[in-house]
């Protein structure tokens, strides 16, 4: 009798539970929930690294990092632990176990390297026993450490001393540290770095603020982070504070410019906290790197790495700082479980970035950013093909370079999806949801499906939201029902342009207050078939090819390639391509030269420029030009 009742209650419960599950299952049919990371050999279920202890020497003469890493592991009784490595020299490996932990008696152990894959590198299989808690790997890097850029003095801004920086995302940390290089795995770390005594070292960790006479630096990162966020820079660096928790590192000649440019950093941090909860990393600094840095910015925790090309002199390119700062929540605190879920990092971050910018500079400013973003998105969809799987938010990067996922889809379609949700429930409810999302998942990783389950449970069901998840996340192109943003400031730019083009009669009067974004809209709006007389007149009036603003000159150079005017400004084009290594600028220019049939010029410039590029950029350009 009693048993029957329990059975009956259970039966009803199951029925109800199934009914509740229905809409979710319906929406997500056929989408796998797998957390398997196709871009790592690690088997975290067997044995997982929890902390790593680095002890490295930076040899600038040989351009080699060498020393050891000790992994503290959580061992589920495994007989081996697998790490990711790529182009490393493994000298020896030893292990220590629980019993011997007090005196840490390391004994040599066997290891084997798996077959090498172009993107992934190799699996490093290390023999352990069920008591093993520490694995010590002695190793050194090689010339082919794609993460590491070793710069000669001439390649730095001050041209006095050498420089080194690393770039870990997406799967490059394994080229300078043997580790379980998956975004679904989190480690704390400490590090000891020996560097030349006239240089200073900084990491994505608690950092020194002045140079140390003996060149030895010690670091601690107490919060658990995915290995792609372990980062190192070494150079002739100085530090200056901006606010209580914010500051800048740069080469001596750059520091004051950077302090001026990033004056609002502390305000950004406060605005971000007001939006989505406390900043959990204590300090937020930015290091301005030499021009070969292949990205605009990289959100290494506590220390964003940034390109010098955002130092426009008028603080107009600081949305990038807001972006990297926002990653302290979206990406670094709550991380994509695999690179197929990359939009969880970047789409949220673009949305968050614009909310920070709105808090500081107002809606009209952000409308410009959003409209430019939507333009980029539409162009990207055209380029990838409207039906391409690569235009889905949820990607499928198995057996491909995860770099292929770094398109405007993750960034701008991702952001647009969140804007659509915001439109549905209203800003207040949506902000509450995001704040809860970050706090419920802090220091965790999520797949797209786990996010959608959470979204469904916490927002869609309770608020009765009607949104076509399948169209946004698992379908190509853009849903027909989507937010659109038009900037009133851009309307003014168009009004200014008026008939001037027809008359070829240009003036700077009325443009004095324009920001970089208005200029970008102006240049993007120029007809692609304008002739040399028109291009010259424009260049004469606005001095685009002499612009010190990287965004403006890059947009102008691209335009000039397609209408032939570039032949008049070839030295400016070459100068830009040789001195700047930011891939976002390089790709459209080399691609443009290729498209208009001037592969010869592209190749001759590239021959000079290539030694200045980080591997991330040269790999992309190699593929484009060869
Ligand atoms: N995390 C990215 C950079 C990245 C993505 C590196 C994928 C390697 C693989 C960073 O936050 C970023 O998005 N940077 C942008 C700037 C931003 C304002 C859109 C960039 O570098 O252009
Ligand atoms: Zn980003």
XYZ file of C-alpha atoms and ligand atoms in Angstrom:
649
model
C 0.000 0.000 0.000
C 2.704 2.431 1.089
C 4.890 1.363 -1.829
C 2.035 1.894 -4.224
C 1.529 5.452 -3.012
C 5.174 6.292 -3.436
C 5.107 4.768 -6.896
C 2.043 6.795 -7.792
C 3.579 10.039 -6.527
C 6.741 9.327 -8.473
C 4.695 8.622 -11.575
C 2.821 11.937 -11.351
C 6.094 13.727 -10.661
C 7.665 12.232 -13.784
C 4.688 13.213 -15.875
C 4.920 16.807 -14.648
C 8.669 16.909 -15.118
C 8.363 15.609 -18.664
C 5.735 18.149 -19.481
C 7.966 20.925 -18.154
C 10.841 19.658 -20.235
C 8.855 19.581 -23.453
C 9.336 23.107 -24.777
C 13.036 22.918 -24.067
C 13.516 19.613 -25.826
C 11.401 20.841 -28.646
C 13.533 23.913 -29.141
C 16.820 22.141 -28.929
C 16.132 18.897 -30.722
C 19.135 17.331 -32.352
C 21.635 19.676 -30.697
C 24.223 17.701 -28.819
C 24.986 18.583 -25.214
C 28.522 17.369 -25.457
C 31.185 19.088 -23.393
C 33.931 17.360 -25.339
C 36.566 19.822 -26.420
C 37.752 18.798 -29.893
C 40.748 21.081 -29.502
C 42.427 19.410 -26.549
C 43.874 15.946 -25.999
C 43.352 16.164 -22.239
C 41.129 13.568 -20.537
C 40.101 15.558 -17.463
C 37.897 12.738 -16.162
C 41.002 10.624 -15.544
C 43.352 13.199 -14.127
C 43.035 16.963 -14.168
C 45.513 19.745 -13.532
C 44.353 22.134 -10.789
C 47.374 24.355 -10.241
C 50.547 24.981 -12.095
C 53.857 26.274 -10.853
C 56.110 27.750 -13.512
C 59.803 28.344 -13.180
C 61.189 29.792 -16.389
C 64.225 31.566 -17.705
C 63.788 33.959 -20.625
C 66.837 33.716 -22.846
C 66.626 36.660 -25.266
C 69.807 35.702 -27.081
C 68.503 32.299 -28.125
C 64.833 33.329 -28.025
C 63.980 30.409 -25.792
C 61.968 30.012 -22.601
C 63.251 27.111 -20.547
C 62.711 25.605 -17.137
C 59.917 23.594 -15.638
C 56.253 23.437 -14.839
C 54.894 21.487 -11.876
C 51.250 20.479 -12.184
C 49.293 19.731 -9.030
C 46.713 17.268 -10.188
C 43.438 15.796 -9.079
C 43.817 12.135 -9.754
C 40.893 9.762 -10.172
C 43.074 6.711 -9.841
C 44.432 7.073 -13.356
C 47.533 5.444 -14.774
C 48.304 8.363 -17.057
C 47.663 12.070 -17.390
C 47.481 13.730 -20.794
C 48.692 17.242 -21.566
C 48.644 19.299 -24.745
C 51.968 20.334 -26.221
C 52.995 21.860 -29.513
C 56.545 22.394 -30.747
C 58.053 22.006 -27.259
C 61.184 20.118 -26.294
C 60.391 17.853 -23.341
C 63.554 17.092 -21.428
C 62.319 14.915 -18.580
C 59.255 14.288 -16.462
C 59.059 13.226 -12.842
C 56.227 12.634 -10.416
C 55.674 12.841 -6.688
C 52.942 11.194 -4.700
C 50.826 11.733 -1.640
C 53.045 9.833 0.792
C 56.093 11.749 -0.186
C 54.392 15.106 -0.420
C 56.022 16.498 2.704
C 59.493 16.152 1.293
C 58.299 15.950 -2.340
C 60.415 13.135 -3.624
C 60.273 13.335 -7.386
C 61.044 10.217 -9.379
C 61.472 10.063 -13.142
C 58.558 8.637 -15.074
C 57.941 7.487 -18.647
C 56.148 9.595 -21.179
C 55.207 9.381 -24.849
C 54.250 11.938 -27.446
C 51.309 11.264 -29.764
C 51.024 11.933 -33.471
C 51.355 15.585 -34.359
C 48.360 17.501 -35.708
C 48.764 20.813 -37.573
C 46.416 22.715 -35.283
C 46.402 20.734 -32.066
C 50.018 19.746 -31.708
C 50.555 16.545 -29.752
C 49.196 14.653 -26.786
C 51.781 14.225 -24.056
C 51.006 10.982 -22.211
C 52.654 10.842 -18.789
C 52.711 7.655 -16.757
C 51.434 8.194 -13.212
C 50.057 5.988 -10.452
C 46.920 6.332 -8.377
C 48.821 8.248 -5.662
C 50.458 10.790 -7.934
C 49.631 14.409 -7.048
C 52.493 16.304 -8.709
C 53.882 16.111 -12.218
C 57.070 18.017 -12.955
C 57.940 18.647 -16.609
C 61.333 20.042 -17.607
C 61.102 21.622 -21.036
C 61.997 24.450 -23.338
C 60.293 26.294 -26.168
C 61.425 26.275 -29.804
C 61.461 28.727 -32.726
C 57.988 27.502 -33.510
C 56.313 28.661 -30.313
C 53.415 30.426 -32.052
C 52.226 32.046 -28.827
C 55.490 33.834 -28.213
C 56.666 36.961 -30.006
C 60.344 37.766 -29.400
C 60.999 41.302 -30.585
C 64.362 42.821 -31.381
C 64.821 46.356 -30.018
C 64.142 47.822 -33.470
C 60.658 46.269 -33.435
C 59.619 48.034 -30.230
C 58.339 51.578 -29.957
C 61.396 52.906 -28.126
C 63.843 50.799 -30.154
C 66.179 50.415 -27.167
C 65.509 47.016 -25.649
C 64.078 43.655 -26.655
C 60.530 42.646 -25.807
C 58.530 39.464 -25.404
C 54.823 38.844 -25.207
C 52.624 35.760 -25.398
C 49.153 35.260 -26.894
C 47.377 32.179 -25.596
C 43.876 32.294 -27.072
C 42.678 30.111 -28.584
C 45.007 27.072 -28.422
C 48.491 28.541 -28.291
C 49.368 28.273 -24.600
C 50.474 24.707 -25.348
C 53.314 26.164 -27.462
C 54.971 27.633 -24.360
C 53.578 25.586 -21.439
C 52.741 21.866 -21.413
C 49.206 22.035 -20.023
C 45.633 20.810 -20.389
C 44.834 23.536 -22.853
C 41.041 23.512 -22.873
C 38.766 26.437 -21.945
C 36.667 23.950 -19.960
C 39.532 23.395 -17.494
C 40.526 25.947 -14.831
C 43.807 26.294 -12.977
C 45.373 28.640 -10.476
C 49.055 29.350 -11.007
C 52.224 30.783 -9.610
C 55.338 31.624 -11.573
C 58.940 32.554 -11.133
C 60.530 34.287 -14.110
C 64.192 35.069 -14.576
C 64.638 37.849 -17.139
C 67.473 40.220 -18.126
C 67.927 42.684 -15.269
C 67.149 45.741 -17.424
C 63.694 44.395 -18.257
C 60.510 43.938 -16.261
C 58.119 40.974 -16.415
C 54.337 41.071 -16.001
C 51.715 38.341 -16.215
C 47.971 37.775 -15.994
C 48.520 37.692 -12.230
C 49.443 39.908 -9.262
C 52.049 42.167 -10.826
C 55.080 44.210 -9.795
C 54.825 47.960 -10.354
C 58.524 48.658 -10.677
C 61.639 47.027 -12.020
C 63.589 44.625 -9.910
C 67.404 44.897 -9.903
C 68.094 41.162 -10.203
C 65.533 40.382 -12.921
C 63.667 37.814 -10.844
C 59.892 38.152 -10.711
C 57.358 36.124 -8.767
C 53.691 35.922 -9.631
C 50.545 34.490 -8.129
C 47.165 34.049 -9.792
C 44.791 32.992 -7.039
C 41.637 32.759 -9.122
C 41.165 29.692 -11.287
C 41.389 30.531 -14.996
C 41.423 28.561 -18.243
C 44.972 28.096 -19.609
C 44.349 30.329 -22.635
C 44.427 33.249 -20.193
C 47.938 32.579 -18.882
C 50.031 35.384 -20.333
C 53.466 36.912 -20.039
C 55.105 40.126 -21.238
C 58.717 41.179 -20.729
C 60.181 44.494 -21.745
C 61.342 47.956 -20.845
C 58.147 48.718 -18.958
C 56.988 51.401 -16.613
C 53.756 51.555 -14.636
C 51.493 54.507 -13.893
C 48.264 54.330 -11.926
C 44.976 55.703 -13.285
C 42.688 55.107 -10.309
C 42.603 53.090 -7.110
C 42.326 49.745 -8.858
C 43.476 50.638 -12.371
C 46.732 51.472 -14.117
C 48.816 51.219 -17.267
C 52.075 49.535 -18.253
C 53.944 50.677 -21.353
C 57.341 51.477 -22.766
C 58.711 54.764 -21.360
C 57.876 56.871 -24.441
C 54.311 55.559 -24.562
C 53.246 55.707 -20.933
C 51.972 59.285 -20.741
C 50.020 58.983 -23.950
C 48.433 55.808 -22.579
C 47.581 57.422 -19.244
C 45.863 60.257 -21.119
C 44.009 57.925 -23.482
C 42.727 55.600 -20.758
C 41.851 58.289 -18.215
C 38.316 56.914 -17.834
C 39.357 53.349 -16.990
C 38.443 53.569 -13.321
C 35.040 54.998 -14.263
C 34.523 52.111 -16.663
C 35.304 49.634 -13.914
C 32.809 51.268 -11.566
C 30.131 51.406 -14.286
C 30.703 47.717 -15.066
C 30.294 46.741 -11.424
C 27.122 48.779 -11.155
C 25.708 46.880 -14.101
C 26.605 43.268 -13.419
C 28.153 42.845 -9.991
C 31.525 43.074 -8.249
C 34.845 42.914 -10.064
C 36.400 39.779 -8.622
C 40.000 40.179 -9.799
C 41.110 43.025 -7.467
C 43.240 45.024 -9.909
C 42.571 45.990 -13.549
C 45.555 47.165 -15.583
C 46.275 47.522 -19.288
C 49.644 46.950 -20.937
C 50.233 48.723 -24.237
C 52.363 46.386 -26.335
C 54.535 47.067 -29.384
C 52.711 47.342 -32.726
C 53.188 43.683 -33.659
C 50.488 42.619 -31.191
C 48.125 40.732 -33.520
C 44.875 41.781 -31.833
C 43.232 44.961 -30.692
C 43.063 43.647 -27.179
C 43.283 40.429 -25.194
C 41.488 40.059 -21.903
C 44.269 38.445 -19.866
C 42.932 38.579 -16.295
C 44.108 41.536 -14.183
C 46.143 42.733 -17.176
C 44.574 43.391 -20.565
C 47.078 43.241 -23.428
C 46.427 46.035 -25.945
C 47.632 47.269 -29.321
C 49.201 50.731 -29.469
C 46.901 51.451 -32.438
C 44.137 52.503 -30.042
C 46.199 55.452 -28.851
C 44.409 57.883 -31.156
C 45.207 60.888 -28.983
C 41.552 61.811 -28.546
C 40.268 58.891 -26.440
C 38.017 57.848 -29.313
C 38.992 54.169 -29.439
C 38.487 53.249 -25.807
C 35.479 51.010 -26.452
C 38.180 48.395 -26.795
C 39.152 48.896 -23.157
C 35.489 48.607 -22.148
C 35.382 45.392 -24.186
C 38.402 43.759 -22.567
C 37.261 44.927 -19.134
C 33.831 43.390 -19.740
C 35.562 40.053 -20.365
C 36.409 40.080 -16.642
C 32.803 38.870 -16.331
C 31.923 37.340 -19.699
C 34.805 35.077 -20.655
C 37.088 35.138 -17.662
C 34.539 34.590 -14.887
C 32.019 32.662 -16.987
C 33.848 30.905 -19.785
C 32.854 29.136 -23.006
C 33.300 25.410 -22.429
C 34.597 24.822 -25.963
C 35.517 27.060 -28.901
C 32.231 26.030 -30.560
C 30.613 28.160 -27.836
C 32.851 31.172 -28.501
C 29.842 33.494 -28.863
C 29.194 33.051 -25.134
C 32.483 34.880 -24.579
C 32.339 37.482 -27.309
C 28.642 38.177 -27.909
C 28.071 38.855 -24.206
C 31.199 40.964 -24.089
C 30.176 43.187 -26.998
C 26.769 43.691 -25.364
C 28.399 44.465 -21.998
C 31.044 46.728 -23.619
C 28.303 48.873 -25.168
C 26.423 49.105 -21.885
C 29.595 50.412 -20.223
C 30.079 52.917 -23.045
C 26.453 53.998 -22.758
C 26.834 54.553 -19.017
C 29.844 56.798 -19.623
C 29.096 58.539 -22.926
C 25.396 58.151 -23.620
C 23.048 56.427 -26.042
C 23.945 58.443 -29.142
C 27.582 57.465 -28.858
C 26.745 53.789 -28.562
C 24.333 53.908 -31.497
C 27.330 54.718 -33.671
C 29.220 51.687 -32.380
C 26.192 49.453 -32.878
C 25.457 50.662 -36.383
C 29.068 50.087 -37.437
C 28.844 46.654 -35.833
C 25.694 45.764 -37.760
C 27.379 46.883 -40.997
C 30.339 44.618 -40.203
C 27.961 41.785 -39.450
C 26.101 42.118 -42.745
C 29.377 42.188 -44.656
C 30.611 39.160 -42.756
C 27.471 37.188 -43.598
C 27.886 38.109 -47.253
C 31.493 36.983 -47.163
C 30.785 33.674 -45.406
C 27.660 33.015 -47.464
C 24.124 33.532 -46.213
C 23.604 29.801 -45.783
C 26.984 29.010 -44.269
C 27.100 26.981 -41.040
C 29.778 29.405 -39.912
C 27.049 32.026 -39.513
C 25.424 29.995 -36.710
C 26.114 31.221 -33.195
C 26.846 27.661 -32.151
C 29.838 26.699 -34.250
C 31.254 23.425 -35.398
C 35.019 23.767 -35.429
C 35.988 20.134 -35.093
C 39.149 19.371 -37.085
C 39.539 23.060 -37.887
C 41.546 25.892 -36.433
C 39.401 27.513 -33.708
C 40.629 30.787 -35.162
C 38.085 30.208 -37.945
C 35.400 31.035 -35.386
C 36.745 34.524 -34.791
C 34.271 36.288 -37.064
C 31.726 39.031 -36.516
C 29.114 36.313 -36.040
C 30.194 35.517 -32.476
C 30.607 39.216 -31.690
C 27.802 41.030 -33.461
C 25.162 38.360 -34.027
C 25.784 37.283 -30.437
C 25.255 40.843 -29.221
C 22.163 41.269 -31.397
C 20.638 38.125 -29.886
C 21.075 39.572 -26.398
C 19.609 42.892 -27.581
C 16.613 40.968 -28.908
C 16.143 39.333 -25.495
C 16.473 42.720 -23.824
C 13.809 44.150 -26.129
C 11.491 41.289 -25.173
C 11.690 41.574 -21.387
C 12.790 45.177 -20.916
C 16.105 46.432 -19.663
C 15.448 46.061 -15.957
C 14.549 42.381 -16.113
C 17.334 41.658 -18.553
C 19.981 43.315 -16.393
C 18.737 41.370 -13.397
C 19.036 38.192 -15.437
C 22.584 38.927 -16.603
C 23.730 39.835 -13.111
C 22.343 36.574 -11.788
C 23.849 34.657 -14.704
C 27.338 35.938 -13.877
C 27.006 35.251 -10.176
C 25.422 31.799 -10.610
C 28.221 30.677 -12.931
C 31.269 32.471 -11.619
C 34.527 30.587 -12.181
C 32.619 28.042 -14.248
C 32.357 27.115 -17.902
C 29.222 26.709 -19.985
C 28.244 25.189 -23.288
C 25.688 26.932 -25.475
C 23.130 24.291 -24.485
C 23.753 24.802 -20.784
C 23.274 28.522 -21.289
C 20.048 27.977 -23.237
C 18.720 25.664 -20.535
C 19.458 28.368 -17.951
C 17.967 31.092 -20.146
C 14.851 29.031 -20.621
C 14.467 28.301 -16.912
C 15.338 31.726 -15.522
C 14.020 34.130 -18.158
C 12.061 32.677 -21.058
C 9.614 30.522 -19.064
C 8.976 32.906 -16.138
C 8.557 35.939 -18.405
C 6.741 34.123 -21.207
C 9.256 35.392 -23.749
C 8.607 34.592 -27.377
C 11.842 34.270 -29.227
C 13.012 31.917 -31.934
C 16.066 30.397 -30.249
C 16.641 27.987 -33.091
C 16.807 30.819 -35.625
C 19.276 32.783 -33.507
C 21.561 29.997 -32.378
C 21.384 27.084 -34.783
C 20.460 28.697 -38.115
C 22.354 30.685 -40.719
C 22.118 34.414 -41.338
C 19.866 36.604 -39.229
C 16.278 36.108 -38.052
C 13.903 38.452 -39.849
C 12.674 39.734 -36.507
C 15.681 41.462 -35.022
C 16.674 44.733 -33.412
C 17.864 47.488 -35.682
C 19.771 50.579 -34.683
C 20.267 53.733 -36.686
C 22.543 56.441 -35.463
C 21.311 60.039 -35.585
C 24.916 61.165 -35.596
C 25.469 59.192 -38.784
C 22.392 60.850 -40.303
C 24.211 64.140 -39.783
C 27.288 62.766 -41.536
C 25.152 61.755 -44.508
C 23.490 65.174 -44.538
C 26.925 66.787 -44.519
C 28.002 64.676 -47.477
C 24.867 65.755 -49.370
C 25.830 66.921 -52.857
C 29.450 67.507 -52.045
C 30.391 64.326 -53.790
C 28.750 65.314 -57.055
C 30.410 68.701 -56.937
C 33.711 67.297 -55.661
C 33.783 70.231 -53.309
C 34.928 69.346 -49.811
C 35.446 71.300 -46.641
C 36.480 70.552 -43.058
C 33.921 73.067 -41.841
C 31.264 71.228 -39.887
C 33.427 68.183 -39.194
C 35.422 69.639 -36.296
C 33.548 67.733 -33.617
C 33.459 64.375 -35.394
C 34.802 61.346 -33.609
C 36.580 58.429 -35.268
C 33.210 56.737 -35.695
C 31.745 59.548 -37.777
C 34.828 59.492 -39.976
C 34.502 55.760 -40.406
C 30.909 56.167 -41.481
C 31.978 58.911 -43.861
C 34.690 56.780 -45.478
C 32.516 53.670 -45.621
C 29.790 55.711 -47.359
C 32.050 56.851 -50.201
C 31.095 55.210 -53.506
C 33.458 52.451 -54.511
C 33.760 53.759 -58.056
C 35.041 57.222 -57.227
C 37.895 58.253 -59.483
C 41.354 59.560 -58.703
C 40.379 63.226 -58.931
C 37.718 62.683 -56.316
C 39.926 60.567 -54.072
C 42.739 63.106 -54.313
C 40.410 65.957 -53.462
C 39.153 64.097 -50.413
C 42.648 63.173 -49.311
C 43.816 66.745 -49.843
C 41.028 68.111 -47.669
C 40.953 65.526 -44.885
C 44.509 64.157 -44.963
C 43.263 60.585 -44.585
C 46.439 58.905 -45.788
C 48.453 60.907 -43.274
C 46.049 60.170 -40.423
C 47.601 59.100 -37.138
C 44.338 57.361 -36.359
C 44.761 53.693 -37.250
C 41.055 53.036 -37.821
C 40.697 55.985 -40.184
C 43.818 55.297 -42.217
C 42.982 51.575 -42.432
C 39.468 52.291 -43.721
C 40.842 54.812 -46.215
C 43.577 52.487 -47.470
C 41.036 49.728 -48.022
C 38.757 52.078 -49.966
C 41.739 53.281 -52.025
C 42.696 49.758 -52.996
C 39.303 49.118 -54.553
C 39.212 52.336 -56.544
C 42.837 52.334 -57.658
C 43.888 55.446 -55.735
C 46.277 53.306 -53.649
C 48.852 53.649 -56.414
C 49.156 57.322 -55.424
C 49.706 56.478 -51.780
C 51.739 53.308 -52.057
C 54.370 54.398 -49.553
C 51.726 55.134 -46.921
C 50.168 51.734 -47.596
C 53.501 49.974 -47.305
C 54.440 51.910 -44.209
C 51.220 50.929 -42.496
C 51.530 47.247 -43.416
C 55.173 47.012 -42.397
C 54.792 48.736 -39.046
C 51.488 47.422 -37.762
C 50.787 43.782 -36.962
C 47.130 43.952 -35.950
C 45.453 41.279 -38.018
C 42.109 43.064 -38.238
C 43.829 45.798 -40.277
C 46.148 43.564 -42.288
C 43.660 41.046 -43.629
C 41.362 43.432 -45.560
C 44.337 45.277 -47.082
C 46.215 42.212 -48.340
C 42.913 40.666 -49.383
C 42.027 43.861 -51.245
C 45.312 43.886 -53.175
C 44.731 40.265 -54.060
C 41.144 40.937 -55.165
C 42.117 43.806 -57.467
C 44.813 41.640 -59.051
C 47.876 43.264 -57.532
C 49.234 40.170 -55.830
C 52.735 41.300 -56.805
C 52.540 44.400 -54.654
C 50.930 42.431 -51.830
C 53.753 39.913 -51.881
C 56.536 42.436 -52.150
C 55.202 44.397 -49.172
C 54.598 41.188 -47.246
C 58.191 40.070 -47.723
C 59.328 43.176 -45.875
C 56.563 43.102 -43.295
C 56.452 39.447 -42.336
C 59.422 39.475 -39.926
C 57.534 42.091 -37.909
C 54.384 40.034 -37.477
C 53.367 37.729 -34.655
C 52.680 34.140 -35.782
C 48.910 34.678 -35.456
C 49.053 37.311 -38.193
C 51.718 35.732 -40.394
C 49.857 32.420 -40.432
C 46.713 34.141 -41.700
C 48.624 36.172 -44.319
C 50.627 33.103 -45.445
C 47.362 31.315 -46.134
C 45.948 34.359 -47.920
C 48.917 35.093 -50.163
C 50.380 31.678 -50.964
N 39.458 37.631 -26.898
C 39.485 38.485 -28.023
C 40.683 38.270 -28.895
C 40.833 36.862 -29.447
C 39.748 36.138 -29.894
C 42.079 36.293 -29.541
C 39.911 34.847 -30.394
C 42.240 35.008 -30.039
C 41.156 34.281 -30.467
C 39.419 39.955 -27.610
O 38.619 40.195 -26.505
C 38.794 40.724 -28.736
O 37.671 40.452 -29.043
N 39.518 41.667 -29.324
C 39.040 42.496 -30.406
C 38.640 43.858 -29.923
C 37.213 44.068 -29.592
C 36.947 45.529 -29.278
C 36.231 43.553 -30.593
C 40.171 42.705 -31.376
O 41.302 42.346 -31.046
O 39.955 43.238 -32.446
Zn 36.575 39.929 -26.928
